[in-house]
CSV table of N, CA and C in Angstrom, one decimal:
chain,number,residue,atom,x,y,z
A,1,UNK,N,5.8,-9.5,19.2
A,1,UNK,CA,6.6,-8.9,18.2
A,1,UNK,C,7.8,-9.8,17.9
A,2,UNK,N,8.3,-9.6,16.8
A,2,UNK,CA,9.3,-10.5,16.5
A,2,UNK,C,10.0,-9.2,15.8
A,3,UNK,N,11.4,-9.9,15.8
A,3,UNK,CA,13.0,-9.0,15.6
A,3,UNK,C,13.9,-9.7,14.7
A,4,UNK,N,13.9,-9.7,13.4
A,4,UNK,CA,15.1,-10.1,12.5
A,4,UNK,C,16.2,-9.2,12.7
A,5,UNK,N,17.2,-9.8,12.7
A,5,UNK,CA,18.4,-8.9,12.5
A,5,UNK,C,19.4,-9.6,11.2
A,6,UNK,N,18.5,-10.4,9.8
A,6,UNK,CA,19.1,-10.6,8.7
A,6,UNK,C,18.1,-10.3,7.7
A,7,UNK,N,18.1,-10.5,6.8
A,7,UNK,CA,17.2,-10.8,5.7
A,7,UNK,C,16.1,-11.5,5.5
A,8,UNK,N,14.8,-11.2,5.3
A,8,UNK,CA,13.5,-12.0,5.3
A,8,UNK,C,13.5,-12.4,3.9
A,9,UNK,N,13.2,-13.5,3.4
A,9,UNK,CA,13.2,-13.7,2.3
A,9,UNK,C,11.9,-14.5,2.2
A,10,UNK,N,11.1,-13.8,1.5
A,10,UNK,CA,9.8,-14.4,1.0
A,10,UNK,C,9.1,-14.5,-0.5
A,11,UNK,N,8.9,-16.2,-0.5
A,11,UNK,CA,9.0,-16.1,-2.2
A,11,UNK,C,7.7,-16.5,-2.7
A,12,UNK,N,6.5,-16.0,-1.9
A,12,UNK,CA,4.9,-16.0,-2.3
A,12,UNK,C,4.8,-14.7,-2.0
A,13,UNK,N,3.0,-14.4,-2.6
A,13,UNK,CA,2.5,-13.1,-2.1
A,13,UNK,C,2.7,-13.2,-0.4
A,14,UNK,N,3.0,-11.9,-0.2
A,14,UNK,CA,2.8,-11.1,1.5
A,14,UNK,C,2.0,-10.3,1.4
A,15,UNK,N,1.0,-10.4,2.7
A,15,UNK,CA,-0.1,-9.2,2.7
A,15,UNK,C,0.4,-8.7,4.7
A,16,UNK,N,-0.1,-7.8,4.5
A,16,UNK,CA,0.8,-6.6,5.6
A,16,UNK,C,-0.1,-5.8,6.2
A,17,UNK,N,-1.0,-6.1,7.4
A,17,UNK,CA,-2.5,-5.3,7.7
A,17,UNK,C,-2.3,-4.3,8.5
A,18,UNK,N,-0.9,-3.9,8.9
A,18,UNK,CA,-0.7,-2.6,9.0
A,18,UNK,C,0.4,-1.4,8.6
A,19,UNK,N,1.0,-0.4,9.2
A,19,UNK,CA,1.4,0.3,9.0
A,19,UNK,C,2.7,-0.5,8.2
A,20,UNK,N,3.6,-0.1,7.1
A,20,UNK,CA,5.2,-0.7,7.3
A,20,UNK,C,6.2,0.3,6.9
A,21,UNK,N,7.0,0.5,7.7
A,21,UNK,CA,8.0,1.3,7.9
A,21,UNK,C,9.2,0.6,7.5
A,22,UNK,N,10.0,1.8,6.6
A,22,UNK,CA,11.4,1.3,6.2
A,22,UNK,C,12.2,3.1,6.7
A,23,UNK,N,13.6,2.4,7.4
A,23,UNK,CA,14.4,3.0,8.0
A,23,UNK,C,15.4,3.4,6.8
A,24,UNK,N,15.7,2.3,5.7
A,24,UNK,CA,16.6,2.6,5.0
A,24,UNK,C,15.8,2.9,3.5
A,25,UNK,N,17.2,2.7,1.9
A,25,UNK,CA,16.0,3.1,1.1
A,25,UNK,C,15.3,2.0,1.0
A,26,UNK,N,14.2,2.5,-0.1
A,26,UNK,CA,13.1,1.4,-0.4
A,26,UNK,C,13.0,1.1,-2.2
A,27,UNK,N,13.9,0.6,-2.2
A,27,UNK,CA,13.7,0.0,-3.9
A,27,UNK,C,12.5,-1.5,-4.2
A,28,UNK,N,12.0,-1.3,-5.5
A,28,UNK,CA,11.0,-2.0,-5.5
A,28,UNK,C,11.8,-2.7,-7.0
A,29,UNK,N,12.5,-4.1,-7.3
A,29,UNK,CA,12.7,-4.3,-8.3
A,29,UNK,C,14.5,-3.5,-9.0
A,30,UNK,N,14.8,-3.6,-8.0
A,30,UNK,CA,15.8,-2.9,-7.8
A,30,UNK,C,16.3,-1.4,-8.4
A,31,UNK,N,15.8,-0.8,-9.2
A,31,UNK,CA,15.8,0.3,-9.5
A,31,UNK,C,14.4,1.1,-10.3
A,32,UNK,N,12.9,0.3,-10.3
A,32,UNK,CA,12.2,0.9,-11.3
A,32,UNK,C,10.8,1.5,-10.3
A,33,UNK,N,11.2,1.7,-9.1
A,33,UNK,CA,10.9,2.5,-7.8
A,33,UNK,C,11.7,2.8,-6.5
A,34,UNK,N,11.7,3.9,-6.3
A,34,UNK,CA,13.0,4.0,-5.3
A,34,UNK,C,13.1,5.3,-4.7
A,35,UNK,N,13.0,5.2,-3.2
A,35,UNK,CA,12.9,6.2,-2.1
A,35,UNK,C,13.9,6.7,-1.4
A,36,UNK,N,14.8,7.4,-1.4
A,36,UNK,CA,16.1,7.7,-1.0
A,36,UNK,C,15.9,8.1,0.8
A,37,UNK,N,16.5,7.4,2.0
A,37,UNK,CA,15.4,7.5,3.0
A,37,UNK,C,16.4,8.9,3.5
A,38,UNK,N,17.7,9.3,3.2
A,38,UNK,CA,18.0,10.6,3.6
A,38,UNK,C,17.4,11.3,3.1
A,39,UNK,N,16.9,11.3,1.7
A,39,UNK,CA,16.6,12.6,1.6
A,39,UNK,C,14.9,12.8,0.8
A,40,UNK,N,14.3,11.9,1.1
A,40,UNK,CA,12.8,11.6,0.3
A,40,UNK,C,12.9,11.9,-0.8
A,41,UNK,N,14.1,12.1,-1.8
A,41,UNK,CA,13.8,11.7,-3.4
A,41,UNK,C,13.2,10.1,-3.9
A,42,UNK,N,12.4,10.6,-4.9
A,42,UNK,CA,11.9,9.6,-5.2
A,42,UNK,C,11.5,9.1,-6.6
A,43,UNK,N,12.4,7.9,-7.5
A,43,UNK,CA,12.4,7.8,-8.9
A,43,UNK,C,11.4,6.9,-8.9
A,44,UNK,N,10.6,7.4,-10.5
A,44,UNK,CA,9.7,6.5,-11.1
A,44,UNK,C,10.3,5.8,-12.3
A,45,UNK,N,10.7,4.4,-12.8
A,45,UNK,CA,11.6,4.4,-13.9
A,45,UNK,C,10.8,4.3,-15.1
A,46,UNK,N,8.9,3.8,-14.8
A,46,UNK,CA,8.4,3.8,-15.6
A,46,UNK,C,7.4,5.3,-15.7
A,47,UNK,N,6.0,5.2,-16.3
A,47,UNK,CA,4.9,6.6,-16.6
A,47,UNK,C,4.6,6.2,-15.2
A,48,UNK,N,4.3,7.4,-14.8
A,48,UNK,CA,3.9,8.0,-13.5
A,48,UNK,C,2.4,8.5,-13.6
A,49,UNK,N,1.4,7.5,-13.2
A,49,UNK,CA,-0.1,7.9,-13.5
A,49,UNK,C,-0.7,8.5,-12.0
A,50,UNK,N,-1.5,9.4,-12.6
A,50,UNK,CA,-1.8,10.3,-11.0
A,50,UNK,C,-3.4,10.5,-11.6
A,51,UNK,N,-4.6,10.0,-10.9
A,51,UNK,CA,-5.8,10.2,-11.4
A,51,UNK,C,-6.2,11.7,-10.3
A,52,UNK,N,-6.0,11.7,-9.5
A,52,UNK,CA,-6.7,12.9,-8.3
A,52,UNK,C,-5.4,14.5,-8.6
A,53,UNK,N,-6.1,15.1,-8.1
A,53,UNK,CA,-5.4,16.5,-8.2
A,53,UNK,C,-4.0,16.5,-7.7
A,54,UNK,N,-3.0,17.4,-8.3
A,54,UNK,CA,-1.9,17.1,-8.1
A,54,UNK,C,-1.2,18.6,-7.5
A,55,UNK,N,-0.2,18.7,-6.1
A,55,UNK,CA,-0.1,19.9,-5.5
A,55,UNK,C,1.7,19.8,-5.7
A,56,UNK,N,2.1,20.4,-6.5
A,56,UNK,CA,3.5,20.6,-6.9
A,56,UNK,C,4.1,21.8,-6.0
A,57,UNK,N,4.6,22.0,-4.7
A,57,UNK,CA,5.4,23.0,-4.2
A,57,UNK,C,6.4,24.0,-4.6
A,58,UNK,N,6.9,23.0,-5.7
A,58,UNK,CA,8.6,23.7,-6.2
A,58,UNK,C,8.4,24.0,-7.5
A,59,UNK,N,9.7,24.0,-8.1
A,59,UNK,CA,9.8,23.9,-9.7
A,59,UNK,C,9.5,22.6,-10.2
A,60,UNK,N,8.6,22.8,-11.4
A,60,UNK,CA,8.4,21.5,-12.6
A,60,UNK,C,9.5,21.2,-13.6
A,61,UNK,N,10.6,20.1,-13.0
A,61,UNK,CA,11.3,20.4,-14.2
A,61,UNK,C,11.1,19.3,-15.8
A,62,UNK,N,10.8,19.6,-16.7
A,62,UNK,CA,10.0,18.7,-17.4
A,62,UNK,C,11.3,18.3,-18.5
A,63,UNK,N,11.5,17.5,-19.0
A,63,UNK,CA,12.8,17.1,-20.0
A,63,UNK,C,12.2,15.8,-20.7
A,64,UNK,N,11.8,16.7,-22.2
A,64,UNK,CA,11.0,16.0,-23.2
A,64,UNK,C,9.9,16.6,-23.6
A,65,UNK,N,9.1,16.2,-24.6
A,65,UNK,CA,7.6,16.9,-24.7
A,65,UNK,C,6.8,16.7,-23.9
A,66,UNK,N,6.2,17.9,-23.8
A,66,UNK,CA,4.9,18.1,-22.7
A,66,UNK,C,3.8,18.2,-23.4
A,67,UNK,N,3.0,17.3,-22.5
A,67,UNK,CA,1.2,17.5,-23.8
A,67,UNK,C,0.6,17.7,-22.4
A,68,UNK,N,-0.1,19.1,-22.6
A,68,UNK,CA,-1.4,19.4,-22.3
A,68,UNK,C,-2.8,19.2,-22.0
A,69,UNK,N,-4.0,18.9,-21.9
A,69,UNK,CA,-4.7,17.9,-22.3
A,69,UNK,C,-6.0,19.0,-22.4
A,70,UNK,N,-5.9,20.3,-21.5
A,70,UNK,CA,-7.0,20.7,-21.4
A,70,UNK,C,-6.6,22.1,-20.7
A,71,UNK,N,-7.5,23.3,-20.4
A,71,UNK,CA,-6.9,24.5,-19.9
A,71,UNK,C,-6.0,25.0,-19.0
A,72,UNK,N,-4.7,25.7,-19.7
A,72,UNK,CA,-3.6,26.0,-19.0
A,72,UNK,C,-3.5,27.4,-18.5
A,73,UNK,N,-4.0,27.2,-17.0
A,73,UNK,CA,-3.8,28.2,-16.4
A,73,UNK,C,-2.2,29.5,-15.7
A,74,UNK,N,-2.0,30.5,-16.1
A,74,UNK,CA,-1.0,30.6,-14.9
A,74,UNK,C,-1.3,31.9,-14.2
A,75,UNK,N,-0.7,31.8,-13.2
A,75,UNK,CA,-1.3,32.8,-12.2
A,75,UNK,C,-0.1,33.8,-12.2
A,76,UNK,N,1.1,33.1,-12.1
A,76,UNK,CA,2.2,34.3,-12.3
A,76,UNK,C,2.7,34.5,-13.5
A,77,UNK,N,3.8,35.1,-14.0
A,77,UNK,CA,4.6,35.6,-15.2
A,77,UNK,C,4.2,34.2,-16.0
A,78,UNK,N,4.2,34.3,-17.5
A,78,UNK,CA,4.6,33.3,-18.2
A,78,UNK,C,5.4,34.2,-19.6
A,79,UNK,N,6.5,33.4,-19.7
A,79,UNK,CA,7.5,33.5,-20.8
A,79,UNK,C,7.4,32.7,-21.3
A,80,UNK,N,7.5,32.9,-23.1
A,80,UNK,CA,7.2,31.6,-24.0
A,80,UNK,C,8.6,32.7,-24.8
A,81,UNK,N,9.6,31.2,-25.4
A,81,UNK,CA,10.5,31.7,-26.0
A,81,UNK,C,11.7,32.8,-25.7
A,82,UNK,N,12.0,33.1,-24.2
A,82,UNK,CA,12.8,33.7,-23.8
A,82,UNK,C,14.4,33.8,-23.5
């Protein structure tokens, strides 16, 4: 095992064949991916493409237009215009 205690700086592709762990945050490009490591927020600065099912816990907060694509289900209350 080897132990930096500065900066790795590598200026070709890196390939990584196992797990990699980051302790602090994790920006990719310095702000247009980014993991906040206190608190697992996490910005997308570009479209956020999701092909497989998607399991939302909390609130959706959406800011902008929303398009639909196909049947909108809800299971609890819905208010339109309240």
């Amino acid at each position: 095992a080897t132990t930096l205690s500065s900066t790795l700086g590598v200026s070709g592709a890196t390939t990584l064949s196992s797990t990699t762990r980051s302790v602090g945050n994790f920006d990719v490009n310095t702000d247009k991916f980014t993991v906040n490591a206190g608190t697992g927020n996490t910005a997308v600065a570009g479209t956020l493409g999701v092909t497989g099912a998607t399991t939302l816990s909390s609130t959706l907060g959406v800011t902008g237009a929303t398009t639909l694509s196909s049947t909108t289900r809800s299971v609890g209350n819905f208010d339109v215009n309240t």
